[in-house]
Tab-separated table of C-alpha atoms and ligand atoms in Angstrom:
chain	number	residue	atom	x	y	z
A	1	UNK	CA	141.365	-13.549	2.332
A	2	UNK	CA	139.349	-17.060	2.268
A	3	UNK	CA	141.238	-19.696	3.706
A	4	UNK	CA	141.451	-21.110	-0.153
A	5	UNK	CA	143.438	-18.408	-1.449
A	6	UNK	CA	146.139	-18.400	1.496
A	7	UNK	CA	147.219	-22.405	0.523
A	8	UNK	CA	150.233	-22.427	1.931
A	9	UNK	CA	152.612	-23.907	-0.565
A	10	UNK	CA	150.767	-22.249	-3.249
A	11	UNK	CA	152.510	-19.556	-3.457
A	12	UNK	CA	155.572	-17.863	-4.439
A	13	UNK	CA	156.589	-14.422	-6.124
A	14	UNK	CA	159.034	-15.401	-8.420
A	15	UNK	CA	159.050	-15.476	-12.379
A	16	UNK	CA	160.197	-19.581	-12.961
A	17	UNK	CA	161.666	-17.793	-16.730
A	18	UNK	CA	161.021	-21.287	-18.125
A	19	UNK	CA	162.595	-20.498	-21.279
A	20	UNK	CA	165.523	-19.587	-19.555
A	21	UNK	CA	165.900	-23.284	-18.387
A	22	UNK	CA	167.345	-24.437	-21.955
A	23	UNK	CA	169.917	-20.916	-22.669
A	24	UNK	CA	173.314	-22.087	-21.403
A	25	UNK	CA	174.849	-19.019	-21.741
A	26	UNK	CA	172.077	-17.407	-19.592
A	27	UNK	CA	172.711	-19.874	-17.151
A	28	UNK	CA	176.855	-19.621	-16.888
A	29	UNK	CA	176.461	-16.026	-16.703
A	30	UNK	CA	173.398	-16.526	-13.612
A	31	UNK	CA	175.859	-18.622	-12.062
A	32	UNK	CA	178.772	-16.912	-12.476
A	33	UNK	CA	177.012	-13.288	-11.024
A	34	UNK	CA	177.807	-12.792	-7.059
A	35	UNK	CA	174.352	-11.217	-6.932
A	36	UNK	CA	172.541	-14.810	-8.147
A	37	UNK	CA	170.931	-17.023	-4.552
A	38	UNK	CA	171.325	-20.409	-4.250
A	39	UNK	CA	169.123	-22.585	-2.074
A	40	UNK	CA	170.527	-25.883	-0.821
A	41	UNK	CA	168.453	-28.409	0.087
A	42	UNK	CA	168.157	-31.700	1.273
A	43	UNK	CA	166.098	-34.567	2.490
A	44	UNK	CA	163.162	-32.258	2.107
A	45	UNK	CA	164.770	-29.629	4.278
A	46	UNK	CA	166.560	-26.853	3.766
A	47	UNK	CA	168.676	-23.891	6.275
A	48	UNK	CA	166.258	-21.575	7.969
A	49	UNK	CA	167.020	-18.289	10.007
A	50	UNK	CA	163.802	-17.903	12.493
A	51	UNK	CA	163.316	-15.360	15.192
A	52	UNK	CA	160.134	-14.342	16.980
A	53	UNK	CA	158.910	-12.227	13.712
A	54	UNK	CA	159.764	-13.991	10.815
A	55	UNK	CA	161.338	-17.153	9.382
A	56	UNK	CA	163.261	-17.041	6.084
A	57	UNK	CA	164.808	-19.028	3.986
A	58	UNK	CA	169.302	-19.307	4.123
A	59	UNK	CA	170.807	-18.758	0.615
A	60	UNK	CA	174.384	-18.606	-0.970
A	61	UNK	CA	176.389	-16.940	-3.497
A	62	UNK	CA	177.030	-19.342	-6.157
A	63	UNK	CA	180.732	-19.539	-5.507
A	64	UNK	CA	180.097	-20.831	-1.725
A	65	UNK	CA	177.317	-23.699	-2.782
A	66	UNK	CA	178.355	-27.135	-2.372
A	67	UNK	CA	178.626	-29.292	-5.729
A	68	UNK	CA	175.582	-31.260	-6.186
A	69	UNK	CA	172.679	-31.246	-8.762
A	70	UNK	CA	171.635	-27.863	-9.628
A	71	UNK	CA	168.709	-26.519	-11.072
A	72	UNK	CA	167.236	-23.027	-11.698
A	73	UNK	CA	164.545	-22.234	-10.016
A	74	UNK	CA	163.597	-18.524	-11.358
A	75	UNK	CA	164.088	-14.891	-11.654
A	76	UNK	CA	162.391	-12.195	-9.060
A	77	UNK	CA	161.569	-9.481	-11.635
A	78	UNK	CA	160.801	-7.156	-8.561
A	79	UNK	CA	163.759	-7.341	-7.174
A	80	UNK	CA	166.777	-6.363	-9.865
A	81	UNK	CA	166.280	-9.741	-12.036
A	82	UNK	CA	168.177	-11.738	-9.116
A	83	UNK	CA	168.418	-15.541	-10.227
A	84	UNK	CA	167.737	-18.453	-7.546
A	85	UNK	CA	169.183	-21.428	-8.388
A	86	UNK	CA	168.693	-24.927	-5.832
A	87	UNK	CA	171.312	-27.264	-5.538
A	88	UNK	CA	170.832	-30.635	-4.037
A	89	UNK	CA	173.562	-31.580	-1.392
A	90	UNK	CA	174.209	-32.182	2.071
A	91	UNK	CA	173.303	-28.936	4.182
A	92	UNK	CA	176.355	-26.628	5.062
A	93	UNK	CA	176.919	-26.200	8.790
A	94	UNK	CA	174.333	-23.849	10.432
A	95	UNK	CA	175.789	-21.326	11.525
A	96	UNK	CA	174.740	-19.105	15.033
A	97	UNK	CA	170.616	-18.616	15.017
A	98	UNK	CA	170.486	-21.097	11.413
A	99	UNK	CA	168.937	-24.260	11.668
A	100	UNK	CA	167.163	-27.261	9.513
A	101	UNK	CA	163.847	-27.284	8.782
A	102	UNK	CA	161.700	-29.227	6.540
A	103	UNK	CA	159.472	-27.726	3.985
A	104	UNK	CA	156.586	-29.602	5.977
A	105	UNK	CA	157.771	-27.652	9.478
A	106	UNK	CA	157.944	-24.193	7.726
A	107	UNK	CA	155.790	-24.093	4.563
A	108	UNK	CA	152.928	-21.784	6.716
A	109	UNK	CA	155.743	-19.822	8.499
A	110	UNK	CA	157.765	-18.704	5.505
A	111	UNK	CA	156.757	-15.629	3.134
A	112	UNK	CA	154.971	-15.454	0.008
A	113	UNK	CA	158.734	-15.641	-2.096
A	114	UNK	CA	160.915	-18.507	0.450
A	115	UNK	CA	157.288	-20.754	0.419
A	116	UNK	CA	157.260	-21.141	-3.446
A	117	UNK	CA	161.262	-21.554	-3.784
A	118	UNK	CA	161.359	-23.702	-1.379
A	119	UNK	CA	158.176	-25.728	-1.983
A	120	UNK	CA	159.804	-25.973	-6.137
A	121	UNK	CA	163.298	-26.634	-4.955
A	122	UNK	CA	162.112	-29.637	-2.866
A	123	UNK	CA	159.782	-30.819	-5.581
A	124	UNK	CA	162.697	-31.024	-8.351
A	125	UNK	CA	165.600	-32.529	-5.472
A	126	UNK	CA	163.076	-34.988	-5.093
A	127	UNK	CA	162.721	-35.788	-7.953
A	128	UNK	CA	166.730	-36.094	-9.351
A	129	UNK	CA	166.954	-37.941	-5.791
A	130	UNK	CA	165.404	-40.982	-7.026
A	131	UNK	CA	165.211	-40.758	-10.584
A	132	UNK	CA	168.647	-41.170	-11.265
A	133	UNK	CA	168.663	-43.696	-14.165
A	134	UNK	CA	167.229	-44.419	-17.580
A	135	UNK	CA	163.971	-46.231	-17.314
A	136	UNK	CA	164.588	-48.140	-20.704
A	137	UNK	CA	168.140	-49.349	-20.388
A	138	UNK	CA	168.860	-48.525	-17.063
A	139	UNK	CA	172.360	-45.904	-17.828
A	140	UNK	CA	172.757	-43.332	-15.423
A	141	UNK	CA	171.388	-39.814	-16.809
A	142	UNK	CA	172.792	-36.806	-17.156
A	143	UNK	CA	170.924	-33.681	-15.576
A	144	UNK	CA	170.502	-30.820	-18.362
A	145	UNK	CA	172.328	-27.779	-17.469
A	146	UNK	CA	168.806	-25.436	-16.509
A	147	UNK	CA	168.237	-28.921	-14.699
A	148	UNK	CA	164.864	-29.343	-15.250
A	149	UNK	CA	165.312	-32.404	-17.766
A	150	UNK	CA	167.735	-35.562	-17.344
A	151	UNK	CA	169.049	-37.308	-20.645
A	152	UNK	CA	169.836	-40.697	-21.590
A	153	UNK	CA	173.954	-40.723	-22.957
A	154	UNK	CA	173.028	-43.706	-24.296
A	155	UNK	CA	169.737	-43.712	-26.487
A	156	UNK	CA	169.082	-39.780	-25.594
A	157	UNK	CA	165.611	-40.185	-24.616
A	158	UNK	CA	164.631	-37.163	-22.430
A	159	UNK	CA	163.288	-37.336	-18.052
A	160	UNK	CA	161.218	-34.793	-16.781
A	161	UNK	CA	159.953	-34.318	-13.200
A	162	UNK	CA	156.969	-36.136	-12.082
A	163	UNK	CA	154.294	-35.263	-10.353
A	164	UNK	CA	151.912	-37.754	-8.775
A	165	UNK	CA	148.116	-36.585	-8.760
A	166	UNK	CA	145.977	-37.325	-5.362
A	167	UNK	CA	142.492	-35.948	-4.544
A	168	UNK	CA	141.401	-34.770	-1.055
A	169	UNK	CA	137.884	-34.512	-0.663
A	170	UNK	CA	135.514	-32.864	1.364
A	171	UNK	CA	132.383	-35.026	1.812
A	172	UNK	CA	128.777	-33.377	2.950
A	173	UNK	CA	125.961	-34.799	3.988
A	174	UNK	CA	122.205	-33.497	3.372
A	175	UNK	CA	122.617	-31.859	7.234
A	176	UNK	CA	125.094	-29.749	6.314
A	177	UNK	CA	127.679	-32.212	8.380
A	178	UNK	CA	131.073	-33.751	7.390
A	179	UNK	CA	132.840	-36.624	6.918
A	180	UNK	CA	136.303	-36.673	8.660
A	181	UNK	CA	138.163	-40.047	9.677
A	182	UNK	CA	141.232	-41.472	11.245
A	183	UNK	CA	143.639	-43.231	8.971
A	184	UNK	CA	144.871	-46.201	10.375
A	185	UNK	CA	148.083	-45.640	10.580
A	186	UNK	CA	147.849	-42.232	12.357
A	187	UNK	CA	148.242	-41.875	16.289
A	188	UNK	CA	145.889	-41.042	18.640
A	189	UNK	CA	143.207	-37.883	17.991
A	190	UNK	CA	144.681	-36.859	14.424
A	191	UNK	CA	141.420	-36.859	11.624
A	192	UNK	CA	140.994	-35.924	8.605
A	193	UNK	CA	139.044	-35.810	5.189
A	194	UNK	CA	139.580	-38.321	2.596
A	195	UNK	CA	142.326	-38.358	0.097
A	196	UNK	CA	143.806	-40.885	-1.970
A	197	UNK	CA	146.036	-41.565	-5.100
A	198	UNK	CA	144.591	-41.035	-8.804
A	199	UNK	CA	144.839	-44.253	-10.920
A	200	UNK	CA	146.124	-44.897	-13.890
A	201	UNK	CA	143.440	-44.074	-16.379
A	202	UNK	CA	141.009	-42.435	-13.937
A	203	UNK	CA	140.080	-38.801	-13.913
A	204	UNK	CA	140.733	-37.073	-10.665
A	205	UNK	CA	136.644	-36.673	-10.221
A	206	UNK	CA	136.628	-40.299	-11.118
A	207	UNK	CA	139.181	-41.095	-8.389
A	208	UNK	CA	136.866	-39.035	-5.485
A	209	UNK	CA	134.417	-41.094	-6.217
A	210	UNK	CA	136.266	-44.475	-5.891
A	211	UNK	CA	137.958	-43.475	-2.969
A	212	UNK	CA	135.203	-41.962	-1.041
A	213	UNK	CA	133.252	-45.125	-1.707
A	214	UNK	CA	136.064	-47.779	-1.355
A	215	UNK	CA	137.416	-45.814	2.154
A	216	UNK	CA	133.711	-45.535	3.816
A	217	UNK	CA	130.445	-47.179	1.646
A	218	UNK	CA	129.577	-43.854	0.753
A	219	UNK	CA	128.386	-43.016	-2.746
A	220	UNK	CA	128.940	-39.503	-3.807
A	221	UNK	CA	127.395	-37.066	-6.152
A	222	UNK	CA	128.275	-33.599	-7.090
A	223	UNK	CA	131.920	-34.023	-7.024
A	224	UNK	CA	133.289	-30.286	-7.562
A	225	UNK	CA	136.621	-29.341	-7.662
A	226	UNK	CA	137.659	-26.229	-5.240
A	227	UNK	CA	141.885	-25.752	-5.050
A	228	UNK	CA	145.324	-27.347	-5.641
A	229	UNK	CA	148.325	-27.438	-3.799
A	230	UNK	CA	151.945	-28.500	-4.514
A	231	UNK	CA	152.779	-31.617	-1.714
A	232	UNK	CA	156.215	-32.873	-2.710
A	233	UNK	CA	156.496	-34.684	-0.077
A	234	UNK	CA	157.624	-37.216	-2.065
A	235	UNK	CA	155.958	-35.639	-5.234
A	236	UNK	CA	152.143	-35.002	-5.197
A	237	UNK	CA	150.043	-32.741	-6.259
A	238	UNK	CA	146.714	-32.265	-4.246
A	239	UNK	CA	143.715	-31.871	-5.747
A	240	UNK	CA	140.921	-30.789	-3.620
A	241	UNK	CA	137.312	-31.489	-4.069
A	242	UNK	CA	133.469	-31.302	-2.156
A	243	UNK	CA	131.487	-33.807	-3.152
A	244	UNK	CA	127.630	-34.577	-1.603
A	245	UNK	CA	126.890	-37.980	0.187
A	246	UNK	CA	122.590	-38.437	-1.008
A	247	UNK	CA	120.671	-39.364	2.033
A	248	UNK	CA	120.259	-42.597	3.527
A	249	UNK	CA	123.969	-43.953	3.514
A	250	UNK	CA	125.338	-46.058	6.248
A	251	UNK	CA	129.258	-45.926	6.790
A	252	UNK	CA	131.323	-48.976	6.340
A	253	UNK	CA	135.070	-48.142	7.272
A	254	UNK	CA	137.330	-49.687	5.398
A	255	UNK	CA	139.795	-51.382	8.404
A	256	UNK	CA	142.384	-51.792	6.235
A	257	UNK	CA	142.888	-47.814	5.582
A	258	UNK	CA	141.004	-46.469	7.800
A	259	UNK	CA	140.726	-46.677	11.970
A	260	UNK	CA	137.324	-44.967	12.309
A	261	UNK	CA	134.629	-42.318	10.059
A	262	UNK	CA	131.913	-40.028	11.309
A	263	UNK	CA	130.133	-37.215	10.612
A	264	UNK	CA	130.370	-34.045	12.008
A	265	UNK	CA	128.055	-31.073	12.025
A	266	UNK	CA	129.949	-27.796	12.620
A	267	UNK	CA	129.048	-27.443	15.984
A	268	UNK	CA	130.299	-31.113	16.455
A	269	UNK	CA	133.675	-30.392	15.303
A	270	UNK	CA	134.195	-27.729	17.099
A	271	UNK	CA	132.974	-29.176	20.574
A	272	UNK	CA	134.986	-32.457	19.444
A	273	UNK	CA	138.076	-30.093	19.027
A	274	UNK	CA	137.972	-28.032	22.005
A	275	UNK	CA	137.176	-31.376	24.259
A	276	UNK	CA	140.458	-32.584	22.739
A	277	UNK	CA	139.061	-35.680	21.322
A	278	UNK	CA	140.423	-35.237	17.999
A	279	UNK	CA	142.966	-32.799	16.110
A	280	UNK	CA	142.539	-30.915	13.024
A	281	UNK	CA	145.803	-31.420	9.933
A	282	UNK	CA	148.512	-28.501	10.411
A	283	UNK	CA	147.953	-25.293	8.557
A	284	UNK	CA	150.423	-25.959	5.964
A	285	UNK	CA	148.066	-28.912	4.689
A	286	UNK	CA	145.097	-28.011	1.962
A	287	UNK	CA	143.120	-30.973	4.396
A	288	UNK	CA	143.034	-27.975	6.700
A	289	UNK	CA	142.471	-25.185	4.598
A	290	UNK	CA	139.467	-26.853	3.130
A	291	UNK	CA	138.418	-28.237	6.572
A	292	UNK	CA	138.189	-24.664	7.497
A	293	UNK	CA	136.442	-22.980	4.189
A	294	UNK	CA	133.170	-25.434	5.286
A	295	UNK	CA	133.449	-24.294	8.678
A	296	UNK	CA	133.864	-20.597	7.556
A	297	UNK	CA	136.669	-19.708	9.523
A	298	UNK	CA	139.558	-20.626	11.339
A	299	UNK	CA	139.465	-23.728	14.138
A	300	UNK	CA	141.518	-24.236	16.984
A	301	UNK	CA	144.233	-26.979	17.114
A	302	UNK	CA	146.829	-28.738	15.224
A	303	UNK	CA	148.300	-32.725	14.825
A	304	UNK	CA	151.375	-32.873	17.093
A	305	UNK	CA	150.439	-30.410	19.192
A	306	UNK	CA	151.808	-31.140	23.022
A	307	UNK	CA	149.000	-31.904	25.418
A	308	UNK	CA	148.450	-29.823	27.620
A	309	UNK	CA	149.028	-27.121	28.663
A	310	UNK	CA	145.354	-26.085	27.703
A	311	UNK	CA	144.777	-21.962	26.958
A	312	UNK	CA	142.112	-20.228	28.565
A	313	UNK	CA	138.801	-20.658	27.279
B	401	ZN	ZN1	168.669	-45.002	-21.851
């Protein structure tokens, strides 16, 4: 598997039955069956059991979730038709060998089925989190039963989720070497390629281009898209990209975003890396997943990692 098709919150095994989202009846009767899971989740995080093997996600019957908003999340066909629903609330109590974790902390560790509930159910608590009003009179709305749609009591106009585009970009130069920087706001070793919000307006190819150039001087060519992933962290979607930096180009960081830029040939990066002079974005990021697909396989480190002790070789 290339490191492009193992995006970690791309994933996810089961069926979202999106015209299931608007059958009431469907929905009482999920609800009501002992067999249906319910994911709570909160602040981005949700109950996790871990041991040495295997971290998975913590669900409920329906009749033990806490009130709060709830929304469907889908049907595993593979595994008797069993309904998840999420429900945004405060966490129950962990009990013995549960505990909180964020969808940022586990989103690598969990399988192919927790990672997509989990990533989803974040995306759409996010999102009735802080969109919890009309945006044309200003009345609180009312969350749609499948809860996948808020409505107006007032003038019924209709809310969906949002989802705010950003592109991350993988910039090359004619040797074969790439651009990684340090955003100013970031401790210490952490780099990283480029990424930035899509504008109003702009298409996301339009938007590499901008950024690359308003981020570092460098005008790029070639801008090709490569992979996606779901960040709803508060609610983007990442859309990755390689673009080519034509010869001749100095770089002029931009102070304001940016601490430092350079380019690195492979052999760079990885000396950098294992000298400990910078750190590489977690594996649940695309950043590092597309890092890694120009290198051609994996690299050692990780942001936050505690320094030392340093392993063998
Ligand atoms: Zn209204």
């Amino acid at each position: 598997m290339t490191p492009l098709e193992s995006l970690a919150l791309a994933r996810g095994t089961v069926d979202r039955v999106t015209e299931k989202r608007t059958d009431r009846e469907w929905l009482a009767a999920a609800w009501k069956d002992p067999g249906s899971r319910v994911l709570v989740v909160s602040d981005g995080q949700a109950l996790v059991r871990a041991d040495d093997e295997r971290v998975e996600l913590v669900f409920l019957p329906p009749k033990q979730a806490p009130e709060g908003t709830r929304f469907l999340l889908g049907q595993d066909q593979d595994a008797d038709g069993v309904v998840y629903f999420g429900v945004s609330a405060a966490l129950p109590v962990a009990p013995d060998g549960v505990r909180v974790a964020s969808l940022r902390e586990v989103g690598a560790l969990l399988g192919d089925r927790d990672a997509g509930l989990l990533t989803h159910a974040v995306a759409l608590a996010n999102w009735h989190d802080t969109h919890t009003h009309c945006p044309v009179d200003g009345t609180p709305t009312v969350p749609d039963p499948g809860g996948h749609l808020t409505v107006c009591p007032v003038d019924g106009t209709e809310h969906f989720p949002r989802t705010d585009p950003a592109v991350i970009m993988l910039v090359t130069d004619p040797d074969g070497r790439c651009l990684l920087a340090r955003n100013a706001a970031w401790p210490g070793r952490r780099v990283s390629i480029l990424a930035g919000f899509v504008d109003p307006g702009e298409s996301a190819e339009q938007a590499v281009i901008r950024e690359v150039a308003e981020e570092t001087g460098i005008k790029v060519t070639n801008v090709r898209y490569v992979a996606s992933q779901p960040w709803p962290m508060p609610r983007s979607l990442m859309l990755g990209f390689r673009a080519d930096a034509p010869a001749g180009q100095a770089i002029s960081v931009d102070h304001d975003e940016l601490a430092e830029a350079y380019w690195f040939s492979r052999d760079e990066l990885l000396a950098a890396i294992k000298a400990r002079e910078i750190a590489l974005p977690p594996p649940v990021s695309i950043a590092r997943h597309i890092i890694e697909s120009w290198f051609g396989g994996p690299l050692p480190s990780t942001w936050g990692e505690t320094l030392p002790p340093r392993r063998g070789s």
